[in-house]
Coordinates of C-alpha atoms in Angstrom, one line a residue:
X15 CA 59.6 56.6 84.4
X16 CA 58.2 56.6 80.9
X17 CA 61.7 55.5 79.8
X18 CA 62.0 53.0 82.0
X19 CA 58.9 51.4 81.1
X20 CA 59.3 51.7 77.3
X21 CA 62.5 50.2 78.0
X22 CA 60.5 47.1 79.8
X23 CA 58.4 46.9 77.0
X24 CA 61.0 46.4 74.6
X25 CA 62.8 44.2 76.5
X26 CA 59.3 42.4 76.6
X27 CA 58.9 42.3 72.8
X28 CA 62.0 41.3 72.0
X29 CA 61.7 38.5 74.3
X30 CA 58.0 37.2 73.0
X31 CA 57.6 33.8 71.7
X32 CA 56.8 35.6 68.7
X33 CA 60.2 37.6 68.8
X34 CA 62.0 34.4 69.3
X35 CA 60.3 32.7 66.4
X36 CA 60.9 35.5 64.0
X37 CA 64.6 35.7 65.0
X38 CA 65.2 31.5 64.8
X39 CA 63.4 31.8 60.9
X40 CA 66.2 34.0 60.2
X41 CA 69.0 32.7 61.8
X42 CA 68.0 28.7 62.3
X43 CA 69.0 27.7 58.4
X44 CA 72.1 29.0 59.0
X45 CA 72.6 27.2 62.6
X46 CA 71.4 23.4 61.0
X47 CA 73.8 23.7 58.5
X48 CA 76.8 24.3 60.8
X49 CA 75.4 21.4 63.1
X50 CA 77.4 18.4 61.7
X51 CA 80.5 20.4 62.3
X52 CA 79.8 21.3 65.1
X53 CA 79.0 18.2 66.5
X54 CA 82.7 16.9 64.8
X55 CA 84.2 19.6 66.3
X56 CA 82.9 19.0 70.0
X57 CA 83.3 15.3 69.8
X58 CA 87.0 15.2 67.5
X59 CA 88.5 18.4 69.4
X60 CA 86.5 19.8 72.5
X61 CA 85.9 16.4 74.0
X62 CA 88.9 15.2 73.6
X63 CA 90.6 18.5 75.5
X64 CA 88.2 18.2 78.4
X65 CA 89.0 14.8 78.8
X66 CA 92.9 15.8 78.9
X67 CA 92.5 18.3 81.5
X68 CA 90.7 15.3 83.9
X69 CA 93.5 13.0 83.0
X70 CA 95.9 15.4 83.9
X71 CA 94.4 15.3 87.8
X72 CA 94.8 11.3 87.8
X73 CA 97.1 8.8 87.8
X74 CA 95.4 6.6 85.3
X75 CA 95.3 3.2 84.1
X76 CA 93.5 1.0 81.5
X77 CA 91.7 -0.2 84.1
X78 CA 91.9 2.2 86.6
X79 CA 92.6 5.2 88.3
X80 CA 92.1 7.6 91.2
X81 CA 92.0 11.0 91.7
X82 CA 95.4 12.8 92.4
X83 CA 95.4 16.9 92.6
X84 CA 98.1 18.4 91.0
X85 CA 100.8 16.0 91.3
X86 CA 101.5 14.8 88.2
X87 CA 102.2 18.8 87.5
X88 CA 104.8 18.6 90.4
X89 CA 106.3 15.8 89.1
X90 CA 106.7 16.8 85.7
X91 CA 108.3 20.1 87.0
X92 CA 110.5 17.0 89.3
X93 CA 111.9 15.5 85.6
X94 CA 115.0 16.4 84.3
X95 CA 114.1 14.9 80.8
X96 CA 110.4 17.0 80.5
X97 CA 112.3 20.1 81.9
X98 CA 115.3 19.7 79.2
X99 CA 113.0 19.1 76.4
X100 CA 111.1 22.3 77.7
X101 CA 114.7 24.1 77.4
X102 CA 115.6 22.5 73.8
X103 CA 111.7 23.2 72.9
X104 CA 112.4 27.1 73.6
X105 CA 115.8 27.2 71.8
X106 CA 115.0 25.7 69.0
X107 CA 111.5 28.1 68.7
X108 CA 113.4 31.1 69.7
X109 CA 116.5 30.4 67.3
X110 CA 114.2 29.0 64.3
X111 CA 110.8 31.4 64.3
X112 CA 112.9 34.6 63.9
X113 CA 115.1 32.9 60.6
X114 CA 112.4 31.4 59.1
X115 CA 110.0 34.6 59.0
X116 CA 113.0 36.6 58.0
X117 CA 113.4 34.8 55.3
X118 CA 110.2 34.6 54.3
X119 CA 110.3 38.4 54.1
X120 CA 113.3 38.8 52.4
X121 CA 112.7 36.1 49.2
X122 CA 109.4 37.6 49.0
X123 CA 110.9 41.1 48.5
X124 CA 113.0 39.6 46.0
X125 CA 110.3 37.7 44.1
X126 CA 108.0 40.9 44.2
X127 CA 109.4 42.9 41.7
X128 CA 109.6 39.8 39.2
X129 CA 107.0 39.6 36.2
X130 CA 103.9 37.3 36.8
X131 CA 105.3 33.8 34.9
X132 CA 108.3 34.7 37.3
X133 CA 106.5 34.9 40.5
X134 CA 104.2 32.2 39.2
X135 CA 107.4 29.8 39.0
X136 CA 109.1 31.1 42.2
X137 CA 105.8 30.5 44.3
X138 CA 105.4 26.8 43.0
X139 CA 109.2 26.3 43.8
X140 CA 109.0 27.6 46.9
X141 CA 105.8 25.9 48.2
X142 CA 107.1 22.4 47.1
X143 CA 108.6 22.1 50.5
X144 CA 105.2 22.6 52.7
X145 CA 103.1 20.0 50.7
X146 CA 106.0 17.4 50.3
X147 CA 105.8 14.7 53.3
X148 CA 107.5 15.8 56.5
X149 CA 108.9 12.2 56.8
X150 CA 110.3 12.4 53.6
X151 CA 112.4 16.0 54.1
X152 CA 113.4 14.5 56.8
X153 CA 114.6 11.4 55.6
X154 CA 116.6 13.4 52.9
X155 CA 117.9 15.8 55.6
X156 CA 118.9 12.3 57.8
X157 CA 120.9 11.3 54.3
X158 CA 122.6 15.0 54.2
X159 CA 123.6 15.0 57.9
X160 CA 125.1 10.9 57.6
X161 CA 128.4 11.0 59.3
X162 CA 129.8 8.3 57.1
X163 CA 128.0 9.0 53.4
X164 CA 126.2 12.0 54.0
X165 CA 126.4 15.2 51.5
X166 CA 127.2 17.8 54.0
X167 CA 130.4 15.9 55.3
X168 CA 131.3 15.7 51.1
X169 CA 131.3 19.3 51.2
X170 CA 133.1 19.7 54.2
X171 CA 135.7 16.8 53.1
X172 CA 136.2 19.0 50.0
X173 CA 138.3 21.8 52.0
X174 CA 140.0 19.4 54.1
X175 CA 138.3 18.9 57.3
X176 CA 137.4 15.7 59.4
X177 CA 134.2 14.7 58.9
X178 CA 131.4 15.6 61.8
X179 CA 128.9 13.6 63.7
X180 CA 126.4 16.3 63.1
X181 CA 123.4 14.0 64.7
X182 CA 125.7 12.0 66.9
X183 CA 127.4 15.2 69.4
X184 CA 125.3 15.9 71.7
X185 CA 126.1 19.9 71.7
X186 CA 125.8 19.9 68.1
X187 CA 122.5 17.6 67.3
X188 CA 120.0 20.3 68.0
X189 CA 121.9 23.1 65.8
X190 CA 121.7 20.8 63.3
X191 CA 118.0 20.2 63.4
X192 CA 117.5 24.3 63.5
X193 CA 119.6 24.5 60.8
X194 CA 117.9 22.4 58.9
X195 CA 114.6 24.4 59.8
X196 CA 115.5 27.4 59.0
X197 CA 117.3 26.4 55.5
X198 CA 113.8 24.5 54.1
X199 CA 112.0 27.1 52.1
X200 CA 109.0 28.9 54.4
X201 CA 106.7 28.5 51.6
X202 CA 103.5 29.4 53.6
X203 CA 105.4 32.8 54.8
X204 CA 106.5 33.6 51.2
X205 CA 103.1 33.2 49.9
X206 CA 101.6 35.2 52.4
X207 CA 103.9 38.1 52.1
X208 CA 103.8 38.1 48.1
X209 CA 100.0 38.1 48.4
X210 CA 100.3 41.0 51.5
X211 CA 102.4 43.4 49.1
X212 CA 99.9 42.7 46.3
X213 CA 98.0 44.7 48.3
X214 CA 99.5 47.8 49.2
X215 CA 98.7 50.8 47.4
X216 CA 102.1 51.3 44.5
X217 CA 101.1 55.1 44.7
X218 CA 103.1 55.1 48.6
X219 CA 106.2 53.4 46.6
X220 CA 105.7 56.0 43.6
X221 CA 105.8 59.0 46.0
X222 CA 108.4 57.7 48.4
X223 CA 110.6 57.2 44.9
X224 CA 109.6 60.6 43.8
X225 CA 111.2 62.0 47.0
X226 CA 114.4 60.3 46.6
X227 CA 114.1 57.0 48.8
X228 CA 116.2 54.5 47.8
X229 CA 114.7 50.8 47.0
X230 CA 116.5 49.6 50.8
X231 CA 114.6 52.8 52.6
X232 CA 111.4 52.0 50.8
X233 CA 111.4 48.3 51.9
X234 CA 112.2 49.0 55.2
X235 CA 110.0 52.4 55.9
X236 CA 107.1 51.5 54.1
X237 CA 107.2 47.9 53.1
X238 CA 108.2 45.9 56.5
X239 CA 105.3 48.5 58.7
X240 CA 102.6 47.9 56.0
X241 CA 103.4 44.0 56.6
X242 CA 103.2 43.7 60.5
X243 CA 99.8 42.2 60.1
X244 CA 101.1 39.3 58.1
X245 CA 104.4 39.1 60.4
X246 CA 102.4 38.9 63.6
X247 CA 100.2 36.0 61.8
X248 CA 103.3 34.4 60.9
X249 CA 104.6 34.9 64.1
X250 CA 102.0 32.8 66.3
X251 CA 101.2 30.5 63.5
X252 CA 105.3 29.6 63.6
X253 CA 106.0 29.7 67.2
X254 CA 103.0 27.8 68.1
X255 CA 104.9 24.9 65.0
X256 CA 107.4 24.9 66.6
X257 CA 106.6 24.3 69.9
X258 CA 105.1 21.2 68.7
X259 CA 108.0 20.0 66.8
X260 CA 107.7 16.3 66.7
X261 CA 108.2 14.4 63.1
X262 CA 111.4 15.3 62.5
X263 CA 113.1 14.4 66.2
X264 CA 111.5 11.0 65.9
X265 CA 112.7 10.7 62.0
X266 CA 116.0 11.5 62.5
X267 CA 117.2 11.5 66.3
X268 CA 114.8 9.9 68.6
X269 CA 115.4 13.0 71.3
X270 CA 119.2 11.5 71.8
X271 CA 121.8 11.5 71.7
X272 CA 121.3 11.4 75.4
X273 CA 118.3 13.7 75.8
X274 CA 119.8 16.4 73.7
X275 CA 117.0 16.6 71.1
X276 CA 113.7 16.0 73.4
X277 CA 111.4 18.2 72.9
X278 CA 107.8 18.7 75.0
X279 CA 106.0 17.0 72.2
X280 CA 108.0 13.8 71.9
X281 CA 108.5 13.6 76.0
X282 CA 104.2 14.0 75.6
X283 CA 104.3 11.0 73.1
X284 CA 106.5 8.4 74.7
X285 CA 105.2 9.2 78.1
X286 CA 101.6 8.2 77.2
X287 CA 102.1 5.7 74.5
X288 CA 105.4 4.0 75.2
X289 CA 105.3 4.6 79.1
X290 CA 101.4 4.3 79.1
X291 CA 101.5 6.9 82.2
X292 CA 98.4 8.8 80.6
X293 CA 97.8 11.0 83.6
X294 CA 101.5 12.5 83.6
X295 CA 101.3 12.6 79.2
X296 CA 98.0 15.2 79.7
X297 CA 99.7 16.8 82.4
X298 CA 102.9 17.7 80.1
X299 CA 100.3 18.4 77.1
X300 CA 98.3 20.9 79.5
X301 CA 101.6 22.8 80.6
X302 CA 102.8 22.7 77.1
X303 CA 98.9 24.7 75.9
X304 CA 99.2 27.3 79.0
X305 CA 102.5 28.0 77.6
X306 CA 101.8 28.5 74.5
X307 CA 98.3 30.5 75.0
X308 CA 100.2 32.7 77.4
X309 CA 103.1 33.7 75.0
X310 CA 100.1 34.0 72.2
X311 CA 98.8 36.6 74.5
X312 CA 101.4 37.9 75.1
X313 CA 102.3 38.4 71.5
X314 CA 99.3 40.3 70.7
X315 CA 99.7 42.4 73.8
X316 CA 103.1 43.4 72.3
X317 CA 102.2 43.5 68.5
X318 CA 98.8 43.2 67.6
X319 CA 96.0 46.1 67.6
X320 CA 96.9 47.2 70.8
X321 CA 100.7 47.1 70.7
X322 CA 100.3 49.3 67.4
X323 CA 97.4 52.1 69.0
X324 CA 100.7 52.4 71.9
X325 CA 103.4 52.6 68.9
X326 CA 101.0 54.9 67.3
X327 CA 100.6 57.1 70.3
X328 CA 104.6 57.4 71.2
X329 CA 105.1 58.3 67.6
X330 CA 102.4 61.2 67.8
X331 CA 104.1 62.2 70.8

């Protein structure tokens, strides 16, 4: 009983006006200063989503709409062009997330060993890529891939082969655009792997060298497990691009030939702003989120701080 009623009391006192005051002196600075972001972030980004998922349960106009259910949803399952570009969306993430964080891995490897001017150089080469203009790699890419002028067909033309309409076939257009994914430098991925194996502890590689590892069983026993953090960052941040692949389809093959290039993104984009069927658009853009939070979930599931405890656990075992 005397517990309880110290407990009461306590709660009391923490709950005072004078409790509340002392805490708000502490912590209110701190709170006004975050305000005008805050208030950016609710109008710019949490706003905006709200206002999606409404849209998404109306078929609405400029001037005006009515209230629907969950029709638009049906019908977006109904189109054969959103359903493609959900199936080229998923090949092209599961075929280009994989390469690209593998190579990231394996030039970083490379690089690590180097001497600081050498890294220094390699890291500023490498980068170029990410802060270079999307439109403008793209462009050049458009150039390599021309059937008629382009560089690749040059190369090809050099050993004797017919030239190939790498954008204009429609089983080969997507390969070409995950090929040129995966062979633009992941500059962001390097980086963040250089600057992961800058800190792990060089006594695990000294001792794993004293007992006779070779430089392959050290990278892959105790470089690739130390850097599973940095993978599984890479991992969401990558899948998550590339499920929203957009500048490059409209830059170089407007979804065709045919529909074999749409993606979810681009399907999203022409139905709301060429289409002006805004209801449908936010429906596509909510089943594109839920598919994306749910393999983010799942991700972490498999390889985040739980998925290593289990690993950790069946290797005890």
């Amino acid at each position: 009983m005397k517990t309880e009623m110290t407990a009461q009391e306590a709660g009391g006192r923490i709950s005072s006006p004078a409790s509340w005051l002392k805490t708000w002196k502490k912590i209110g600075p701190a709170y006004l200063f975050l305000l005008p972001k805050l208030l950016l972030f609710g109008l710019f980004t949490v706003l905006p989503v709200g206002w999606t998922f409404l849209l998404s349960f109306q078929e609405y106009e400029i001037f005006d709409s009515h209230w629907i259910g969950l029709r638009n949803y049906a019908e977006a399952f109904r189109n054969e062009i959103f359903t493609g570009a959900l199936w080229n969306t998923f090949r092209y993430t599961i075929v280009t997330v994989p390469l690209s964080i593998l190579t990231a891995l394996i030039i970083a490897s490379l690089v690590f060993p180097l001497g600081h001017r050498s890294q220094t150089f390699f890291r500023a080469s490498f980068y170029l890529p990410v802060v270079t203009s999307t439109v403008i790699v793209a462009m050049v890419w458009r150039w390599i891939f021309n059937y008629r002028f382009g560089l690749l067909n040059h190369v090809v033309g050099i050993f004797g082969m017919q030239p190939v309409d790498w954008l204009g076939q429609t089983d080969l257009a997507l390969w070409s655009l995950m090929l040129m994914n995966v062979l633009i430098p992941p500059g962001s991925g390097i980086l963040l792997y250089l600057a992961a194996m800058g800190s792990v502890n060089p006594s695990l590689f000294e001792a794993a060298r004293i007992d006779g590892a070779s430089a392959f069983q050290i990278w892959r026993k105790i470089t690739v497990p130390l850097l599973k953090p940095t993978t599984f960052y890479l991992l969401i941040l990558s899948m998550i691009g590339a499920f929203q692949v957009f500048t490059e389809i409209v830059m170089m093959t407007g979804g065709g030939p045919g529909n074999a290039t749409e993606t979810v993104v681009h399907v999203i984009y022409k139905t709301g702003f060429r289409d002006f069927e805004y209801g449908m658009a936010s429906a596509q853009s909510v089943i594109l989120f839920i598919i994306i939070m749910f393999i983010a979930v799942f991700q972490y599931k498999m390889l985040g701080d739980e998925g290593v405890e289990r690993h950790k656990k069946r290797r005890n075992k």
